[in-house]
Coordinates of C-alpha atoms and ligand atoms in Angstrom, one line a residue:
X1 CA -109.3 28.3 47.7
X2 CA -106.9 25.4 48.2
X3 CA -103.6 24.7 46.4
X4 CA -102.9 21.1 45.4
X5 CA -99.4 21.0 46.9
X6 CA -96.5 19.0 45.3
X7 CA -94.7 15.9 46.5
X8 CA -90.9 16.5 46.4
X9 CA -88.7 13.4 46.3
X10 CA -85.7 13.4 48.7
X11 CA -83.1 11.0 47.4
X12 CA -80.9 12.0 50.4
X13 CA -83.5 10.9 53.0
X14 CA -84.1 7.7 51.1
X15 CA -80.4 7.0 51.3
X16 CA -80.1 7.7 55.0
X17 CA -83.1 5.5 55.9
X18 CA -82.8 2.7 53.3
X19 CA -86.4 3.5 52.2
X20 CA -87.3 2.9 48.5
X21 CA -88.4 6.5 48.3
X22 CA -89.0 9.4 50.6
X23 CA -91.3 12.2 49.5
X24 CA -91.9 15.6 51.2
X25 CA -95.6 16.8 51.0
X26 CA -95.2 20.5 50.7
X27 CA -98.0 22.0 52.7
X28 CA -95.6 24.7 53.6
X29 CA -96.5 26.1 50.2
X30 CA -100.2 26.1 51.0
X31 CA -102.1 29.4 51.1
X32 CA -101.4 31.2 54.4
X33 CA -98.4 28.9 54.9
X34 CA -100.0 25.9 56.4
X35 CA -102.5 23.1 55.7
X36 CA -105.1 24.6 58.1
X37 CA -107.0 26.3 55.2
X38 CA -108.3 22.9 54.1
X39 CA -110.2 22.3 57.3
X40 CA -111.3 25.9 57.7
X41 CA -112.6 26.0 54.0
X42 CA -114.4 22.7 54.3
X43 CA -116.2 23.8 57.5
X44 CA -117.0 27.3 56.4
X45 CA -118.3 26.3 53.0
X46 CA -120.6 23.9 54.7
X47 CA -122.4 26.6 56.7
X48 CA -126.0 27.5 55.8
X49 CA -126.7 30.9 54.3
X50 CA -128.1 32.1 57.6
X51 CA -125.0 31.0 59.4
X52 CA -122.8 32.7 56.9
X53 CA -124.7 35.9 57.4
X54 CA -124.0 35.7 61.2
X55 CA -120.2 35.2 60.6
X56 CA -117.6 33.0 62.3
X57 CA -115.4 33.2 65.4
X58 CA -112.3 31.5 66.7
X59 CA -109.6 32.1 69.3
X60 CA -106.5 30.6 67.7
X61 CA -103.5 32.9 67.4
X62 CA -101.6 30.7 65.0
X63 CA -102.1 29.0 61.7
X64 CA -105.8 28.2 62.3
X65 CA -106.6 31.8 63.1
X66 CA -104.9 32.9 59.8
X67 CA -106.8 30.2 57.9
X68 CA -110.2 31.2 59.2
X69 CA -109.4 34.9 58.4
X70 CA -108.3 34.0 54.9
X71 CA -111.3 31.8 54.0
X72 CA -113.7 34.4 55.5
X73 CA -112.1 37.0 53.3
X74 CA -112.5 34.8 50.2
X75 CA -116.2 34.1 51.1
X76 CA -116.9 37.7 52.0
X77 CA -118.2 36.8 55.5
X78 CA -117.5 38.3 58.9
X79 CA -114.7 36.6 61.0
X80 CA -113.7 37.5 64.6
X81 CA -110.4 36.2 66.0
X82 CA -110.1 36.5 69.8
X83 CA -106.7 37.2 71.2
X84 CA -105.1 38.0 74.5
X85 CA -103.0 41.1 75.0
X86 CA -99.8 39.0 75.0
X87 CA -100.1 37.8 71.4
X88 CA -97.2 39.2 69.3
X89 CA -98.1 42.2 67.2
X90 CA -96.9 40.7 64.0
X91 CA -99.5 37.9 64.4
X92 CA -102.3 40.4 65.2
X93 CA -101.3 42.3 62.0
X94 CA -101.2 39.2 59.9
X95 CA -104.8 38.3 60.9
X96 CA -106.0 41.9 60.4
X97 CA -104.4 42.0 57.0
X98 CA -106.4 39.0 55.9
X99 CA -109.5 41.0 56.7
X100 CA -110.7 39.5 60.0
X101 CA -111.7 41.6 63.0
X102 CA -109.5 41.1 66.0
X103 CA -110.9 41.2 69.5
X104 CA -108.1 41.7 72.0
X105 CA -109.1 41.1 75.6
X106 CA -107.5 39.5 78.7
X107 CA -104.0 38.7 79.9
X108 CA -104.0 35.0 79.0
X109 CA -105.2 32.5 76.5
X110 CA -107.9 31.4 79.0
X111 CA -109.2 35.0 79.3
X112 CA -109.2 35.3 75.5
X113 CA -111.2 32.1 75.4
X114 CA -113.7 33.6 77.9
X115 CA -114.1 36.6 75.7
X116 CA -114.7 34.2 72.7
X117 CA -117.4 32.4 74.6
X118 CA -119.1 35.7 75.6
X119 CA -119.1 36.8 71.9
X120 CA -120.5 33.5 70.7
X121 CA -123.5 34.0 73.1
X122 CA -123.9 37.7 72.6
X123 CA -123.5 38.0 68.9
X124 CA -124.5 34.5 67.7
X125 CA -121.2 34.0 65.8
X126 CA -120.5 30.4 64.6
X127 CA -117.5 28.8 66.2
X128 CA -114.8 27.3 63.9
X129 CA -112.8 25.0 66.1
X130 CA -109.1 24.2 65.4
X131 CA -109.4 20.4 65.2
X132 CA -112.3 18.8 67.1
X133 CA -114.9 19.0 64.4
X134 CA -115.8 16.4 61.7
X135 CA -115.8 19.0 58.9
X136 CA -112.3 20.2 60.0
X137 CA -111.0 16.7 60.2
X138 CA -112.5 15.8 56.7
X139 CA -110.9 18.9 55.2
X140 CA -107.4 18.0 56.5
X141 CA -108.0 14.5 55.0
X142 CA -107.9 15.9 51.5
X143 CA -104.1 15.8 52.0
X144 CA -104.2 12.0 51.9
X145 CA -106.3 12.0 48.7
X146 CA -103.6 14.1 47.0
X147 CA -100.8 12.0 48.2
X148 CA -102.4 8.7 47.2
X149 CA -103.5 10.0 43.8
X150 CA -99.8 10.5 43.0
X151 CA -98.3 7.7 45.0
X152 CA -100.9 4.9 45.2
X153 CA -98.4 2.5 46.7
X154 CA -97.3 4.7 49.6
X155 CA -96.6 2.5 52.7
X156 CA -95.8 4.9 55.5
X157 CA -97.1 8.4 56.2
X158 CA -95.4 10.6 58.9
X159 CA -97.8 13.1 60.4
X160 CA -97.1 15.8 63.0
X161 CA -99.6 15.4 65.9
X162 CA -101.0 18.0 68.3
X163 CA -104.8 18.3 68.6
X164 CA -105.1 15.5 66.1
X165 CA -107.4 16.9 63.4
X166 CA -104.6 16.6 60.9
X167 CA -103.7 13.0 61.7
X168 CA -107.3 11.8 62.1
X169 CA -108.3 13.2 58.7
X170 CA -105.3 11.9 56.8
X171 CA -105.3 8.5 58.5
X172 CA -109.1 7.9 58.0
X173 CA -108.9 8.9 54.3
X174 CA -105.7 7.0 53.6
X175 CA -106.9 3.8 55.3
X176 CA -110.2 3.9 53.5
X177 CA -108.2 3.7 50.3
X178 CA -105.4 1.4 51.5
X179 CA -106.2 -0.3 54.9
X180 CA -102.6 -1.5 55.2
X181 CA -100.9 1.9 55.1
X182 CA -98.8 2.6 58.2
X183 CA -99.6 5.9 60.0
X184 CA -96.9 7.3 62.3
X185 CA -97.9 10.2 64.7
X186 CA -95.1 12.6 65.7
X187 CA -95.6 14.4 69.0
X188 CA -93.1 16.7 70.7
X189 CA -91.4 15.9 74.0
X190 CA -92.2 19.4 75.2
X191 CA -96.0 19.0 75.0
X192 CA -97.3 15.4 74.4
X193 CA -100.9 16.1 75.4
X194 CA -102.4 13.6 72.9
X195 CA -100.0 10.8 74.0
X196 CA -100.8 11.4 77.7
X197 CA -104.5 11.5 76.9
X198 CA -104.3 8.2 75.0
X199 CA -102.5 6.6 78.0
X200 CA -105.2 7.9 80.4
X201 CA -108.1 7.1 78.1
X202 CA -109.5 10.7 78.5
X203 CA -108.3 14.2 77.7
X204 CA -105.5 15.3 80.2
X205 CA -103.6 18.5 80.4
X206 CA -99.8 18.3 80.4
X207 CA -97.3 20.9 81.7
X208 CA -96.3 22.8 78.7
X209 CA -92.7 23.8 78.0
X210 CA -91.6 26.1 75.2
X211 CA -90.8 24.5 71.9
X212 CA -89.5 25.6 68.5
X213 CA -92.5 23.6 67.2
X214 CA -94.9 26.1 68.6
X215 CA -97.8 25.0 66.3
X216 CA -97.8 21.7 68.2
X217 CA -98.2 23.2 71.6
X218 CA -101.6 23.2 73.4
X219 CA -104.0 20.6 74.8
X220 CA -106.6 18.5 73.1
X221 CA -109.5 20.3 74.9
X222 CA -111.2 19.3 78.2
X223 CA -114.1 18.0 76.2
X224 CA -112.7 16.1 73.2
X225 CA -115.3 14.3 71.1
X226 CA -113.7 13.3 67.9
X227 CA -109.9 13.4 67.6
X228 CA -108.9 11.4 70.6
X229 CA -110.9 8.3 69.6
X230 CA -109.9 8.7 65.9
X231 CA -106.2 9.1 66.7
X232 CA -106.4 6.0 69.0
X233 CA -108.1 3.9 66.3
X234 CA -106.0 4.9 63.2
X235 CA -102.4 5.5 64.5
X236 CA -100.0 2.5 64.0
X237 CA -97.0 4.0 65.7
X238 CA -96.2 7.0 68.0
X239 CA -92.9 8.8 68.3
X240 CA -91.8 11.6 70.7
X241 CA -89.6 14.1 69.0
X242 CA -86.9 16.2 70.7
X243 CA -86.1 19.8 70.1
X244 CA -82.7 18.7 68.7
X245 CA -84.4 16.5 66.2
X246 CA -86.7 19.3 65.1
X247 CA -83.7 21.6 64.5
X248 CA -82.0 18.8 62.5
X249 CA -85.1 18.5 60.4
X250 CA -85.4 22.2 59.7
X251 CA -81.7 22.4 58.8
X252 CA -81.8 19.4 56.6
X253 CA -84.6 20.6 54.4
X254 CA -82.9 24.0 54.1
X255 CA -79.5 22.6 53.2
X256 CA -80.8 19.8 50.8
X257 CA -84.0 21.2 49.4
X258 CA -83.8 25.0 50.0
X259 CA -87.1 24.8 51.9
X260 CA -88.0 27.0 54.8
X261 CA -90.3 25.3 57.3
X262 CA -91.4 25.9 60.9
X263 CA -90.5 23.6 63.7
X264 CA -93.8 21.7 63.7
X265 CA -93.3 20.8 60.0
X266 CA -89.8 19.3 60.6
X267 CA -90.6 16.5 63.1
X268 CA -90.9 13.8 60.4
X269 CA -87.6 14.7 58.7
X270 CA -85.9 14.9 62.1
X271 CA -87.2 11.4 63.0
X272 CA -86.0 10.0 59.6
X273 CA -82.5 11.5 60.0
X274 CA -82.2 9.8 63.4
X275 CA -83.6 6.6 62.0
X276 CA -86.2 6.4 64.7
X277 CA -88.2 3.8 62.8
X278 CA -87.5 1.0 60.3
X279 CA -88.7 2.1 56.8
X280 CA -86.3 0.0 54.7
X281 CA -87.6 -0.7 51.3
X282 CA -90.8 1.4 51.9
X283 CA -92.4 4.2 50.0
X284 CA -92.5 7.0 52.6
X285 CA -94.2 10.4 52.7
X286 CA -93.5 12.9 55.4
X287 CA -95.7 16.0 55.7
X288 CA -94.1 19.4 55.9
X289 CA -97.2 21.0 57.5
X290 CA -96.3 24.8 57.5
X291 CA -93.8 27.6 57.2
X292 CA -95.0 30.1 59.8
X293 CA -91.9 31.2 61.6
X294 CA -90.4 34.7 62.0
X295 CA -87.1 35.5 60.3
X296 CA -85.2 36.2 63.5
X297 CA -86.1 32.8 65.1
X298 CA -85.4 31.0 61.8
X299 CA -82.1 32.5 61.1
X300 CA -80.9 31.9 64.7
X301 CA -81.8 28.1 64.4
X302 CA -80.1 27.7 61.1
X303 CA -77.1 29.8 62.1
X304 CA -76.4 27.7 65.3
X305 CA -76.4 24.6 63.1
X306 CA -73.9 26.1 60.7
X307 CA -71.6 27.0 63.5
X308 CA -71.8 23.5 65.0
X309 CA -71.0 22.0 61.5
X310 CA -68.0 24.2 61.1
X311 CA -66.4 23.0 64.4
Ligands
PLP401 C1 -102.0 22.8 63.6 C2 -100.7 22.3 63.1 C3 -100.3 21.0 63.2 C4 -101.0 20.0 64.1 O1 -102.3 19.8 63.7 P1 -103.4 19.1 64.7 O2 -104.6 19.0 63.9 O3 -103.5 20.1 65.8 O4 -102.8 17.8 65.2 C5 -99.1 20.6 62.7 N1 -98.3 21.5 62.0 C6 -98.7 22.8 61.8 C7 -97.8 23.7 61.0 C8 -99.9 23.3 62.3 O5 -100.3 24.5 62.1

């Protein structure tokens, strides 16, 4: 159900940063176009037969929703994805095509979440949360096992950070193998919910602005039980990444590696290009977490960069 994704060396990024090596972990090639199938599969395969019979439910519109739909399809179990009326039709279609039922209700994400809670009580469906669940966190951690089986001497891992399931899983697994490994969390300036929550010592909401890294938008949940303490414990360095740096990262991997990635996946490359941290002499891995972006947005970002370069 999961692809073991390759590590691609980037001689160019090693040169820019003075690192010994820089490798890109290509989760943009994962089934459904993002790493989220790892957590979803680990969670859903751990359900009892009785729970599988009842089916699962989630309210994510993005990569997590797709992952739950995909895994449910493979397992032959029922999956319901709750969406608001504002979710773009190409996303609704993608989720339906993977075989999930879509329940469209309400004008906002909050109303979609209300519908989700009603369905959990009324139909006894099993919630599959996007990040704050030990089985989801452990599933994302398999990325670290793959990286360290190929590069046992990796010193620095650059991980995009939003709800924190990805970073918590990778950091915990990596540090249990190599306690000295340096974990860098990359949040976006437009929506640094995890960073603000770490400062406050409890989950806080931040004002959310649009970002080209839309998979990193969103809060960490009013009630956060797992990812906030784990991210606090296992992250060695935090960086805030700008929209400009994200675009630089997307453009760099296209120009130099012919890879198409979404904004959320490009934060690490953007930070390396701008030399936001000292990685001289290190073995560095940056995670390209997904490729879910529509053609129109993608072309416009790359095109702007090409016009800037020509001038
Ligand atoms: C979900 C997601 C992230 C962030 O993962 P969290 O567990 O929420 O921190 C990063 N990149 C992509 C492409 C994602 O879909």
